[in-house]
PDB file of C-alpha atoms in Angstrom:
ATOM      1  CA  MET A   1      95.284  79.058 -37.989  1.00 67.00           C
ATOM      2  CA  ASP A   2      93.242  76.092 -38.720  1.00 79.00           C
ATOM      3  CA  ASN A   3      94.446  72.664 -38.940  1.00 82.00           C
ATOM      4  CA  VAL A   4      95.028  72.581 -42.573  1.00 87.00           C
ATOM      5  CA  GLU A   5      97.478  75.368 -42.285  1.00 88.00           C
ATOM      6  CA  LEU A   6      99.307  73.611 -39.593  1.00 89.00           C
ATOM      7  CA  LEU A   7      99.222  70.517 -41.572  1.00 93.00           C
ATOM      8  CA  GLU A   8     101.193  72.024 -44.200  1.00 92.00           C
ATOM      9  CA  LEU A   9     103.465  73.714 -42.310  1.00 89.00           C
ATOM     10  CA  ALA A  10     103.930  70.917 -40.732  1.00 91.00           C
ATOM     11  CA  ARG A  11     104.736  68.868 -43.513  1.00 92.00           C
ATOM     12  CA  ARG A  12     106.877  71.484 -45.376  1.00 91.00           C
ATOM     13  CA  MET A  13     109.107  71.513 -42.030  1.00 88.00           C
ATOM     14  CA  ALA A  14     109.449  67.910 -42.321  1.00 87.00           C
ATOM     15  CA  HIS A  15     110.768  68.170 -45.374  1.00 89.00           C
ATOM     16  CA  VAL A  16     113.550  69.481 -44.645  1.00 91.00           C
ATOM     17  CA  ILE A  17     114.709  67.231 -42.024  1.00 93.00           C
ATOM     18  CA  PRO A  18     117.301  64.960 -43.529  1.00 96.00           C
ATOM     19  CA  HIS A  19     117.068  61.825 -41.006  1.00 96.00           C
ATOM     20  CA  SER A  20     112.669  61.735 -41.467  1.00 95.00           C
ATOM     21  CA  ARG A  21     112.706  61.953 -45.273  1.00 95.00           C
ATOM     22  CA  GLU A  22     115.627  58.706 -45.130  1.00 96.00           C
ATOM     23  CA  LEU A  23     113.363  56.598 -43.207  1.00 96.00           C
ATOM     24  CA  GLY A  24     109.661  58.149 -45.208  1.00 95.00           C
ATOM     25  CA  MET A  25     108.152  59.049 -42.357  1.00 96.00           C
ATOM     26  CA  HIS A  26     104.843  61.350 -43.759  1.00 96.00           C
ATOM     27  CA  ILE A  27     103.389  63.420 -41.422  1.00 96.00           C
ATOM     28  CA  GLU A  28      99.340  62.410 -41.426  1.00 96.00           C
ATOM     29  CA  ASP A  29      97.855  65.143 -39.227  1.00 96.00           C
ATOM     30  CA  VAL A  30      98.877  67.719 -36.629  1.00 95.00           C
ATOM     31  CA  GLY A  31      96.560  69.639 -34.344  1.00 94.00           C
ATOM     32  CA  PRO A  32      97.187  72.084 -31.591  1.00 94.00           C
ATOM     33  CA  GLY A  33      99.538  70.137 -29.416  1.00 96.00           C
ATOM     34  CA  THR A  34      99.157  66.663 -31.374  1.00 97.00           C
ATOM     35  CA  ALA A  35     100.906  64.322 -34.123  1.00 97.00           C
ATOM     36  CA  VAL A  36      99.947  61.764 -35.868  1.00 98.00           C
ATOM     37  CA  ILE A  37     103.516  60.379 -37.985  1.00 97.00           C
ATOM     38  CA  SER A  38     103.874  57.122 -39.937  1.00 98.00           C
ATOM     39  CA  VAL A  39     106.992  55.135 -40.764  1.00 98.00           C
ATOM     40  CA  PRO A  40     106.760  52.411 -43.785  1.00 98.00           C
ATOM     41  CA  TYR A  41     108.088  49.135 -43.721  1.00 98.00           C
ATOM     42  CA  ASP A  42     111.623  49.379 -45.290  1.00 97.00           C
ATOM     43  CA  THR A  43     114.422  46.195 -45.770  1.00 97.00           C
ATOM     44  CA  ARG A  44     117.013  48.580 -45.514  1.00 97.00           C
ATOM     45  CA  LEU A  45     115.769  49.434 -42.016  1.00 97.00           C
ATOM     46  CA  ILE A  46     115.290  45.719 -40.766  1.00 96.00           C
ATOM     47  CA  GLY A  47     117.144  45.086 -36.911  1.00 94.00           C
ATOM     48  CA  ASP A  48     116.826  41.412 -37.260  1.00 91.00           C
ATOM     49  CA  PRO A  49     117.382  39.631 -39.782  1.00 90.00           C
ATOM     50  CA  ALA A  50     115.734  36.690 -38.679  1.00 90.00           C
ATOM     51  CA  THR A  51     112.516  38.227 -37.822  1.00 93.00           C
ATOM     52  CA  GLY A  52     112.580  40.686 -40.677  1.00 95.00           C
ATOM     53  CA  VAL A  53     111.392  43.281 -37.738  1.00 95.00           C
ATOM     54  CA  LEU A  54     112.159  46.732 -38.111  1.00 96.00           C
ATOM     55  CA  HIS A  55     115.285  47.769 -35.458  1.00 96.00           C
ATOM     56  CA  GLY A  56     113.849  49.997 -32.528  1.00 95.00           C
ATOM     57  CA  GLY A  57     115.589  52.792 -33.586  1.00 95.00           C
ATOM     58  CA  VAL A  58     113.236  53.230 -36.896  1.00 97.00           C
ATOM     59  CA  ILE A  59     110.437  53.199 -33.232  1.00 97.00           C
ATOM     60  CA  THR A  60     112.823  55.914 -31.478  1.00 96.00           C
ATOM     61  CA  ALA A  61     112.769  58.204 -34.477  1.00 96.00           C
ATOM     62  CA  LEU A  62     109.666  58.146 -35.061  1.00 97.00           C
ATOM     63  CA  LEU A  63     108.326  58.473 -31.747  1.00 97.00           C
ATOM     64  CA  ASP A  64     110.963  61.180 -30.997  1.00 96.00           C
ATOM     65  CA  GLY A  65     110.003  63.561 -34.072  1.00 95.00           C
ATOM     66  CA  CYS A  66     106.537  63.109 -33.760  1.00 97.00           C
ATOM     67  CA  CYS A  67     106.797  64.178 -29.789  1.00 97.00           C
ATOM     68  CA  GLY A  68     108.793  67.086 -30.781  1.00 95.00           C
ATOM     69  CA  THR A  69     105.931  68.182 -33.516  1.00 95.00           C
ATOM     70  CA  ALA A  70     103.710  68.019 -31.059  1.00 96.00           C
ATOM     71  CA  VAL A  71     105.770  70.373 -28.872  1.00 96.00           C
ATOM     72  CA  MET A  72     106.315  72.458 -31.955  1.00 94.00           C
ATOM     73  CA  THR A  73     102.556  72.775 -33.250  1.00 94.00           C
ATOM     74  CA  HIS A  74     101.031  73.524 -29.207  1.00 95.00           C
ATOM     75  CA  PRO A  75      99.748  76.704 -29.406  1.00 94.00           C
ATOM     76  CA  LYS A  76     101.940  77.998 -25.958  1.00 95.00           C
ATOM     77  CA  ALA A  77     105.706  76.762 -27.335  1.00 93.00           C
ATOM     78  CA  PRO A  78     107.262  80.341 -29.055  1.00 92.00           C
ATOM     79  CA  GLY A  79     109.903  77.881 -31.083  1.00 90.00           C
ATOM     80  CA  GLY A  80     111.929  74.648 -31.495  1.00 89.00           C
ATOM     81  CA  THR A  81     112.426  71.903 -29.375  1.00 92.00           C
ATOM     82  CA  ALA A  82     115.311  69.250 -28.453  1.00 92.00           C
ATOM     83  CA  THR A  83     114.487  66.177 -26.608  1.00 95.00           C
ATOM     84  CA  ILE A  84     115.612  66.179 -23.283  1.00 96.00           C
ATOM     85  CA  ASP A  85     114.512  62.973 -22.187  1.00 96.00           C
ATOM     86  CA  LEU A  86     112.987  60.069 -24.069  1.00 97.00           C
ATOM     87  CA  ARG A  87     111.996  56.461 -22.716  1.00 98.00           C
ATOM     88  CA  ILE A  88     110.037  53.932 -24.908  1.00 98.00           C
ATOM     89  CA  ASP A  89     108.540  50.559 -23.764  1.00 98.00           C
ATOM     90  CA  TYR A  90     107.976  47.958 -26.799  1.00 97.00           C
ATOM     91  CA  MET A  91     105.799  45.943 -26.003  1.00 96.00           C
ATOM     92  CA  ARG A  92     106.239  43.978 -28.988  1.00 94.00           C
ATOM     93  CA  GLY A  93     107.725  43.697 -32.752  1.00 93.00           C
ATOM     94  CA  ALA A  94     105.838  45.787 -35.703  1.00 95.00           C
ATOM     95  CA  LYS A  95     105.294  43.147 -38.212  1.00 97.00           C
ATOM     96  CA  PRO A  96     107.051  42.829 -41.192  1.00 97.00           C
ATOM     97  CA  GLY A  97     105.770  45.082 -44.341  1.00 97.00           C
ATOM     98  CA  LYS A  98     103.271  47.289 -41.954  1.00 97.00           C
ATOM     99  CA  THR A  99     103.187  50.697 -41.979  1.00 98.00           C
ATOM    100  CA  VAL A 100     103.497  51.869 -38.247  1.00 98.00           C
ATOM    101  CA  THR A 101     102.089  54.975 -37.084  1.00 98.00           C
ATOM    102  CA  ALA A 102     103.193  56.941 -34.380  1.00 98.00           C
ATOM    103  CA  ARG A 103     100.374  59.704 -31.965  1.00 98.00           C
ATOM    104  CA  ALA A 104     101.828  62.255 -30.213  1.00 98.00           C
ATOM    105  CA  GLU A 105     100.078  64.461 -27.514  1.00 98.00           C
ATOM    106  CA  CYS A 106     101.786  67.280 -25.768  1.00 98.00           C
ATOM    107  CA  TYR A 107      99.739  67.094 -22.771  1.00 98.00           C
ATOM    108  CA  ARG A 108     101.625  69.965 -20.854  1.00 98.00           C
ATOM    109  CA  ILE A 109     103.694  73.022 -21.435  1.00 97.00           C
ATOM    110  CA  THR A 110     105.106  75.353 -19.552  1.00 96.00           C
ATOM    111  CA  GLN A 111     107.836  77.977 -20.161  1.00 94.00           C
ATOM    112  CA  SER A 112     111.015  75.980 -19.828  1.00 95.00           C
ATOM    113  CA  VAL A 113     109.582  72.263 -20.451  1.00 97.00           C
ATOM    114  CA  ALA A 114     107.402  70.033 -22.105  1.00 98.00           C
ATOM    115  CA  PHE A 115     105.784  67.179 -21.160  1.00 98.00           C
ATOM    116  CA  VAL A 116     105.111  64.971 -24.404  1.00 98.00           C
ATOM    117  CA  ARG A 117     103.497  60.606 -24.646  1.00 98.00           C
ATOM    118  CA  ALA A 118     102.978  58.988 -27.407  1.00 98.00           C
ATOM    119  CA  VAL A 119     101.887  55.308 -28.889  1.00 98.00           C
ATOM    120  CA  ALA A 120     102.369  53.874 -31.811  1.00 98.00           C
ATOM    121  CA  ASP A 121     100.970  51.171 -33.962  1.00 98.00           C
ATOM    122  CA  ASP A 122     100.937  48.633 -36.763  1.00 97.00           C
ATOM    123  CA  GLY A 123      97.778  49.290 -38.051  1.00 96.00           C
ATOM    124  CA  ASP A 124      95.623  48.140 -34.849  1.00 96.00           C
ATOM    125  CA  PRO A 125      95.667  51.069 -32.124  1.00 95.00           C
ATOM    126  CA  ALA A 126      94.282  48.890 -29.971  1.00 96.00           C
ATOM    127  CA  ASP A 127      96.916  46.736 -30.280  1.00 97.00           C
ATOM    128  CA  PRO A 128      99.868  49.016 -29.753  1.00 98.00           C
ATOM    129  CA  VAL A 129     103.518  48.654 -30.846  1.00 98.00           C
ATOM    130  CA  ALA A 130     105.589  51.113 -28.342  1.00 98.00           C
ATOM    131  CA  GLN A 131     104.865  53.615 -26.233  1.00 97.00           C
ATOM    132  CA  ALA A 132     106.884  57.382 -25.181  1.00 98.00           C
ATOM    133  CA  ASN A 133     107.312  59.533 -22.527  1.00 98.00           C
ATOM    134  CA  GLY A 134     109.477  62.109 -23.321  1.00 97.00           C
ATOM    135  CA  ALA A 135     110.646  65.642 -21.835  1.00 97.00           C
ATOM    136  CA  PHE A 136     111.530  68.310 -24.454  1.00 97.00           C
ATOM    137  CA  THR A 137     113.277  71.771 -24.244  1.00 95.00           C
ATOM    138  CA  VAL A 138     111.118  74.948 -24.561  1.00 96.00           C
ATOM    139  CA  GLU A 139     112.869  77.107 -26.813  1.00 92.00           C
ATOM    140  CA  PRO A 140     112.358  80.926 -27.149  1.00 90.00           C
ATOM    141  CA  HIS A 141     113.385  80.918 -31.148  1.00 86.00           C
ATOM    142  CA  GLY A 142     113.559  78.516 -33.677  1.00 82.00           C
ATOM    143  CA  THR A 143     111.452  76.496 -36.349  1.00 80.00           C
ATOM    144  CA  LYS A 144     107.676  76.513 -34.957  1.00 83.00           C
ATOM    145  CA  ILE A 145     104.189  75.661 -36.458  1.00 84.00           C
ATOM    146  CA  GLY A 146     101.606  78.003 -36.104  1.00 84.00           C
ATOM    147  CA  LYS A 147     101.262  81.109 -34.972  1.00 82.00           C
ATOM    148  CA  THR A 148     103.934  82.503 -32.254  1.00 78.00           C
ATOM    149  CA  PRO A 149     102.378  83.044 -28.919  1.00 78.00           C
TER     150      PRO A 149
ATOM    151  CA  MET B   1     136.217  22.271 -23.586  1.00 50.00           C
ATOM    152  CA  SER B   2     138.375  25.298 -24.123  1.00 68.00           C
ATOM    153  CA  ARG B   3     140.520  26.896 -26.521  1.00 77.00           C
ATOM    154  CA  ASP B   4     144.315  26.320 -27.200  1.00 79.00           C
ATOM    155  CA  ARG B   5     145.800  29.026 -25.278  1.00 80.00           C
ATOM    156  CA  ASN B   6     148.787  28.802 -28.584  1.00 85.00           C
ATOM    157  CA  GLN B   7     146.968  29.114 -31.452  1.00 86.00           C
ATOM    158  CA  PRO B   8     148.677  31.947 -33.530  1.00 90.00           C
ATOM    159  CA  VAL B   9     147.650  35.369 -32.575  1.00 92.00           C
ATOM    160  CA  GLN B  10     146.670  35.944 -36.018  1.00 91.00           C
ATOM    161  CA  GLU B  11     144.318  33.294 -36.334  1.00 90.00           C
ATOM    162  CA  VAL B  12     142.547  33.998 -32.804  1.00 90.00           C
ATOM    163  CA  LYS B  13     142.268  37.525 -34.080  1.00 92.00           C
ATOM    164  CA  ALA B  14     140.698  36.757 -37.377  1.00 91.00           C
ATOM    165  CA  ARG B  15     138.541  33.764 -35.761  1.00 90.00           C
ATOM    166  CA  ARG B  16     136.847  36.682 -32.796  1.00 92.00           C
ATOM    167  CA  ASP B  17     137.089  39.961 -35.781  1.00 93.00           C
ATOM    168  CA  ALA B  18     134.826  36.982 -38.429  1.00 92.00           C
ATOM    169  CA  ALA B  19     132.888  36.628 -35.737  1.00 92.00           C
ATOM    170  CA  LEU B  20     132.144  40.282 -35.061  1.00 94.00           C
ATOM    171  CA  SER B  21     131.289  41.485 -38.271  1.00 93.00           C
ATOM    172  CA  ARG B  22     129.164  38.342 -39.480  1.00 92.00           C
ATOM    173  CA  LEU B  23     127.197  39.316 -36.337  1.00 92.00           C
ATOM    174  CA  THR B  24     126.821  43.140 -36.967  1.00 92.00           C
ATOM    175  CA  GLN B  25     126.874  43.695 -40.971  1.00 91.00           C
ATOM    176  CA  ALA B  26     124.068  40.954 -41.034  1.00 91.00           C
ATOM    177  CA  VAL B  27     121.876  43.674 -39.610  1.00 94.00           C
ATOM    178  CA  PRO B  28     120.171  45.743 -42.156  1.00 96.00           C
ATOM    179  CA  TYR B  29     119.488  49.135 -40.084  1.00 97.00           C
ATOM    180  CA  MET B  30     123.343  49.191 -38.623  1.00 97.00           C
ATOM    181  CA  GLN B  31     124.317  48.992 -42.635  1.00 96.00           C
ATOM    182  CA  PHE B  32     121.991  51.718 -43.429  1.00 97.00           C
ATOM    183  CA  MET B  33     122.930  53.817 -40.228  1.00 98.00           C
ATOM    184  CA  GLY B  34     126.759  53.441 -40.776  1.00 97.00           C
ATOM    185  CA  ILE B  35     127.440  51.557 -37.460  1.00 97.00           C
ATOM    186  CA  SER B  36     130.321  49.435 -37.011  1.00 97.00           C
ATOM    187  CA  PHE B  37     132.287  48.409 -34.456  1.00 97.00           C
ATOM    188  CA  ASP B  38     136.058  48.407 -33.091  1.00 96.00           C
ATOM    189  CA  ARG B  39     137.327  45.838 -30.823  1.00 96.00           C
ATOM    190  CA  ARG B  40     140.054  45.022 -28.554  1.00 96.00           C
ATOM    191  CA  GLY B  41     140.209  41.906 -26.619  1.00 92.00           C
ATOM    192  CA  ASN B  42     136.199  41.302 -25.908  1.00 93.00           C
ATOM    193  CA  GLU B  43     135.765  45.334 -25.572  1.00 96.00           C
ATOM    194  CA  LEU B  44     133.874  46.801 -28.117  1.00 97.00           C
ATOM    195  CA  THR B  45     133.643  50.400 -29.586  1.00 98.00           C
ATOM    196  CA  ALA B  46     130.305  51.566 -31.670  1.00 98.00           C
ATOM    197  CA  VAL B  47     131.102  53.768 -34.144  1.00 98.00           C
ATOM    198  CA  MET B  48     128.899  56.042 -36.226  1.00 98.00           C
ATOM    199  CA  LYS B  49     129.632  57.210 -38.772  1.00 98.00           C
ATOM    200  CA  TYR B  50     128.479  60.693 -40.050  1.00 98.00           C
ATOM    201  CA  SER B  51     127.068  60.841 -43.436  1.00 97.00           C
ATOM    202  CA  ASP B  52     123.850  63.725 -43.626  1.00 97.00           C
ATOM    203  CA  HIS B  53     120.608  61.744 -43.765  1.00 97.00           C
ATOM    204  CA  LEU B  54     121.424  61.615 -39.923  1.00 97.00           C
ATOM    205  CA  ILE B  55     120.721  64.955 -39.316  1.00 97.00           C
ATOM    206  CA  GLY B  56     117.719  66.286 -37.461  1.00 94.00           C
ATOM    207  CA  ASN B  57     118.019  69.472 -37.519  1.00 91.00           C
ATOM    208  CA  PRO B  58     119.217  71.638 -40.358  1.00 92.00           C
ATOM    209  CA  LEU B  59     119.698  74.613 -38.733  1.00 89.00           C
ATOM    210  CA  LEU B  60     121.835  74.192 -35.989  1.00 91.00           C
ATOM    211  CA  GLN B  61     123.206  70.536 -38.357  1.00 94.00           C
ATOM    212  CA  ALA B  62     122.536  68.803 -35.304  1.00 95.00           C
ATOM    213  CA  LEU B  63     121.797  64.723 -35.540  1.00 96.00           C
ATOM    214  CA  HIS B  64     118.622  63.450 -35.107  1.00 96.00           C
ATOM    215  CA  GLY B  65     117.498  62.563 -31.462  1.00 95.00           C
ATOM    216  CA  GLY B  66     116.068  58.900 -32.933  1.00 95.00           C
ATOM    217  CA  ALA B  67     118.809  58.310 -34.846  1.00 97.00           C
ATOM    218  CA  ILE B  68     121.039  59.489 -32.322  1.00 97.00           C
ATOM    219  CA  GLY B  69     118.552  56.820 -29.757  1.00 97.00           C
ATOM    220  CA  GLY B  70     119.030  54.491 -32.377  1.00 97.00           C
ATOM    221  CA  PHE B  71     122.746  54.375 -32.158  1.00 98.00           C
ATOM    222  CA  LEU B  72     122.960  53.633 -28.760  1.00 98.00           C
ATOM    223  CA  GLU B  73     119.949  50.834 -28.482  1.00 97.00           C
ATOM    224  CA  SER B  74     122.416  48.896 -31.071  1.00 97.00           C
ATOM    225  CA  SER B  75     124.858  49.688 -28.897  1.00 98.00           C
ATOM    226  CA  ALA B  76     123.506  48.021 -26.266  1.00 98.00           C
ATOM    227  CA  LEU B  77     122.373  45.687 -28.474  1.00 97.00           C
ATOM    228  CA  VAL B  78     125.865  44.341 -30.010  1.00 97.00           C
ATOM    229  CA  GLU B  79     127.607  44.528 -26.320  1.00 97.00           C
ATOM    230  CA  LEU B  80     125.133  42.347 -24.975  1.00 97.00           C
ATOM    231  CA  MET B  81     125.163  39.390 -28.020  1.00 96.00           C
ATOM    232  CA  TRP B  82     128.758  39.736 -28.330  1.00 96.00           C
ATOM    233  CA  SER B  83     129.188  38.786 -24.535  1.00 95.00           C
ATOM    234  CA  GLN B  84     127.460  36.150 -24.804  1.00 93.00           C
ATOM    235  CA  VAL B  85     128.835  35.324 -28.376  1.00 94.00           C
ATOM    236  CA  TRP B  86     131.936  35.798 -26.813  1.00 93.00           C
ATOM    237  CA  GLU B  87     131.602  33.588 -24.292  1.00 93.00           C
ATOM    238  CA  GLN B  88     130.556  30.548 -26.468  1.00 91.00           C
ATOM    239  CA  MET B  89     133.373  31.245 -28.830  1.00 91.00           C
ATOM    240  CA  GLU B  90     136.093  31.057 -26.060  1.00 90.00           C
ATOM    241  CA  ALA B  91     135.035  28.226 -24.410  1.00 90.00           C
ATOM    242  CA  GLY B  92     135.267  26.328 -27.670  1.00 88.00           C
ATOM    243  CA  GLY B  93     132.901  22.829 -28.172  1.00 88.00           C
ATOM    244  CA  PRO B  94     129.879  22.489 -30.244  1.00 90.00           C
ATOM    245  CA  GLN B  95     128.420  25.962 -29.558  1.00 90.00           C
ATOM    246  CA  ALA B  96     131.806  27.886 -30.972  1.00 90.00           C
ATOM    247  CA  GLU B  97     131.795  25.497 -34.426  1.00 91.00           C
ATOM    248  CA  ALA B  98     128.467  26.950 -34.811  1.00 91.00           C
ATOM    249  CA  ILE B  99     128.887  30.756 -34.360  1.00 91.00           C
ATOM    250  CA  GLU B 100     132.085  30.035 -36.283  1.00 88.00           C
ATOM    251  CA  ALA B 101     129.541  28.758 -39.210  1.00 88.00           C
ATOM    252  CA  GLY B 102     127.514  31.698 -38.516  1.00 86.00           C
ATOM    253  CA  ASP B 103     125.183  30.768 -36.492  1.00 88.00           C
ATOM    254  CA  PHE B 104     124.403  32.635 -33.638  1.00 90.00           C
ATOM    255  CA  PRO B 105     122.094  32.691 -30.391  1.00 90.00           C
ATOM    256  CA  GLU B 106     118.799  34.293 -31.024  1.00 91.00           C
ATOM    257  CA  TRP B 107     119.450  38.125 -30.826  1.00 93.00           C
ATOM    258  CA  PRO B 108     118.034  39.474 -27.106  1.00 94.00           C
ATOM    259  CA  LYS B 109     114.592  41.559 -27.523  1.00 94.00           C
ATOM    260  CA  VAL B 110     114.607  45.333 -26.379  1.00 96.00           C
ATOM    261  CA  LEU B 111     111.905  46.211 -23.894  1.00 97.00           C
ATOM    262  CA  ASP B 112     112.938  49.025 -22.741  1.00 98.00           C
ATOM    263  CA  ILE B 113     115.074  52.254 -23.230  1.00 98.00           C
ATOM    264  CA  THR B 114     115.799  55.814 -22.014  1.00 98.00           C
ATOM    265  CA  VAL B 115     118.010  57.938 -23.325  1.00 98.00           C
ATOM    266  CA  GLU B 116     118.818  60.834 -21.862  1.00 98.00           C
ATOM    267  CA  TYR B 117     120.072  63.772 -24.851  1.00 97.00           C
ATOM    268  CA  LEU B 118     122.941  65.508 -22.620  1.00 97.00           C
ATOM    269  CA  ARG B 119     124.670  68.216 -25.381  1.00 95.00           C
ATOM    270  CA  SER B 120     122.977  68.558 -29.424  1.00 93.00           C
ATOM    271  CA  GLY B 121     124.798  65.768 -31.557  1.00 96.00           C
ATOM    272  CA  LEU B 122     127.394  67.544 -33.963  1.00 97.00           C
ATOM    273  CA  PRO B 123     127.967  66.549 -37.838  1.00 97.00           C
ATOM    274  CA  ARG B 124     131.112  64.321 -37.295  1.00 96.00           C
ATOM    275  CA  ASP B 125     131.104  60.308 -36.340  1.00 98.00           C
ATOM    276  CA  ALA B 126     130.114  59.120 -32.974  1.00 98.00           C
ATOM    277  CA  TYR B 127     131.515  56.467 -30.657  1.00 98.00           C
ATOM    278  CA  ALA B 128     129.329  54.918 -27.568  1.00 98.00           C
ATOM    279  CA  ARG B 129     130.277  52.258 -24.802  1.00 98.00           C
ATOM    280  CA  ALA B 130     128.189  50.148 -23.319  1.00 98.00           C
ATOM    281  CA  THR B 131     128.260  47.913 -20.184  1.00 98.00           C
ATOM    282  CA  VAL B 132     126.225  45.411 -18.870  1.00 97.00           C
ATOM    283  CA  SER B 133     125.146  46.016 -15.559  1.00 97.00           C
ATOM    284  CA  ARG B 134     123.786  42.564 -15.348  1.00 97.00           C
ATOM    285  CA  SER B 135     123.074  39.901 -17.593  1.00 95.00           C
ATOM    286  CA  GLY B 136     120.307  37.307 -15.829  1.00 93.00           C
ATOM    287  CA  ARG B 137     119.098  34.292 -17.100  1.00 93.00           C
ATOM    288  CA  ARG B 138     115.914  36.239 -18.516  1.00 95.00           C
ATOM    289  CA  TYR B 139     116.703  39.472 -17.821  1.00 97.00           C
ATOM    290  CA  ALA B 140     119.552  42.390 -18.894  1.00 98.00           C
ATOM    291  CA  SER B 141     120.063  45.773 -18.092  1.00 98.00           C
ATOM    292  CA  VAL B 142     122.632  47.550 -20.318  1.00 98.00           C
ATOM    293  CA  ARG B 143     124.328  51.295 -19.983  1.00 98.00           C
ATOM    294  CA  VAL B 144     125.357  52.889 -23.026  1.00 98.00           C
ATOM    295  CA  GLU B 145     127.818  56.101 -23.401  1.00 98.00           C
ATOM    296  CA  ALA B 146     127.904  58.264 -26.465  1.00 98.00           C
ATOM    297  CA  TRP B 147     130.509  60.656 -27.736  1.00 98.00           C
ATOM    298  CA  GLN B 148     131.808  62.747 -30.038  1.00 98.00           C
ATOM    299  CA  ASP B 149     135.574  65.039 -29.740  1.00 94.00           C
ATOM    300  CA  ASP B 150     135.620  64.634 -25.998  1.00 95.00           C
ATOM    301  CA  LYS B 151     135.683  61.494 -24.025  1.00 95.00           C
ATOM    302  CA  THR B 152     134.880  63.193 -20.561  1.00 96.00           C
ATOM    303  CA  ARG B 153     131.644  65.216 -22.510  1.00 97.00           C
ATOM    304  CA  PRO B 154     128.717  62.552 -23.447  1.00 98.00           C
ATOM    305  CA  PHE B 155     126.305  64.053 -25.402  1.00 98.00           C
ATOM    306  CA  ALA B 156     123.657  61.078 -25.004  1.00 98.00           C
ATOM    307  CA  GLU B 157     123.064  57.926 -22.633  1.00 98.00           C
ATOM    308  CA  ALA B 158     121.338  55.221 -22.413  1.00 98.00           C
ATOM    309  CA  MET B 159     119.573  52.612 -19.609  1.00 98.00           C
ATOM    310  CA  VAL B 160     118.274  49.626 -21.898  1.00 98.00           C
ATOM    311  CA  HIS B 161     116.509  46.762 -20.518  1.00 98.00           C
ATOM    312  CA  PHE B 162     116.496  42.804 -22.287  1.00 97.00           C
ATOM    313  CA  VAL B 163     114.065  40.062 -22.874  1.00 97.00           C
ATOM    314  CA  MET B 164     116.622  37.443 -22.913  1.00 96.00           C
ATOM    315  CA  PRO B 165     115.842  34.309 -25.651  1.00 91.00           C
ATOM    316  CA  ARG B 166     115.185  31.026 -23.914  1.00 82.00           C
ATOM    317  CA  ALA B 167     118.575  28.950 -23.488  1.00 72.00           C
ATOM    318  CA  ARG B 168     118.596  26.886 -27.008  1.00 58.00           C
TER     319      ARG B 168
END
């Protein structure tokens, strides 16, 4: 399976996730064990009305979804995944009006756990807004993006 | 200067409830998520009303991890903010008047959040209570726990660190 097929599969899967769809999440790219997902600016999702900055929850959902997708596209993942724990550092607020893009990488996977990191930026990858580190379950069954190992 | 302790109970309640709802209803994201707060004295319980768009796994009908994280973060943030608002409001004086007029202190900024996902979130209402572990001049630490049907079986918890705004 090449990356184009993988991307198509991932997009089809993401389309049926209500929360991702509601936030306007868009899968930009996927590879084996990697994912790039963006979320557009939306005034409904403002966390601080004084500044217009998106709520941290939006960034959390983006990073969590992006990390989960990176697990599901990993060639060694047999099925679906769920978050065990996720730590997010907010370096600064995303600029109002800007799309936020997250890049995740599943850098290690065992029979039971997948280790994932992700970084989010609002236009310049050298100036990130947040980063995440998480542990995810490796499910024997469930939704998998790509061929089953 | 402190508040008149003989103020009629209805007035006290109305004043406190008005401040709380003003504070939280001004945040679009919390409206979007269906998050509101129950108040008993100064104690808050966050409530996230179930709605279909909170689902992250349609096969299992489980809440999205990001929705859970956002709920925990909102609960922690409001708890911290409310503890400050409460103190100023109940002390009376010009700061209390400002709060009653809808002029709140600046929101603390989330520095980091660590979420533990203990069980999958069911397709129903969720509740959370946060405790300020430490609130300093520059930083604050808040713990928050969320549950659904059974309070003794939390489905997620988080530790959240904040940077406090400069005093006004």
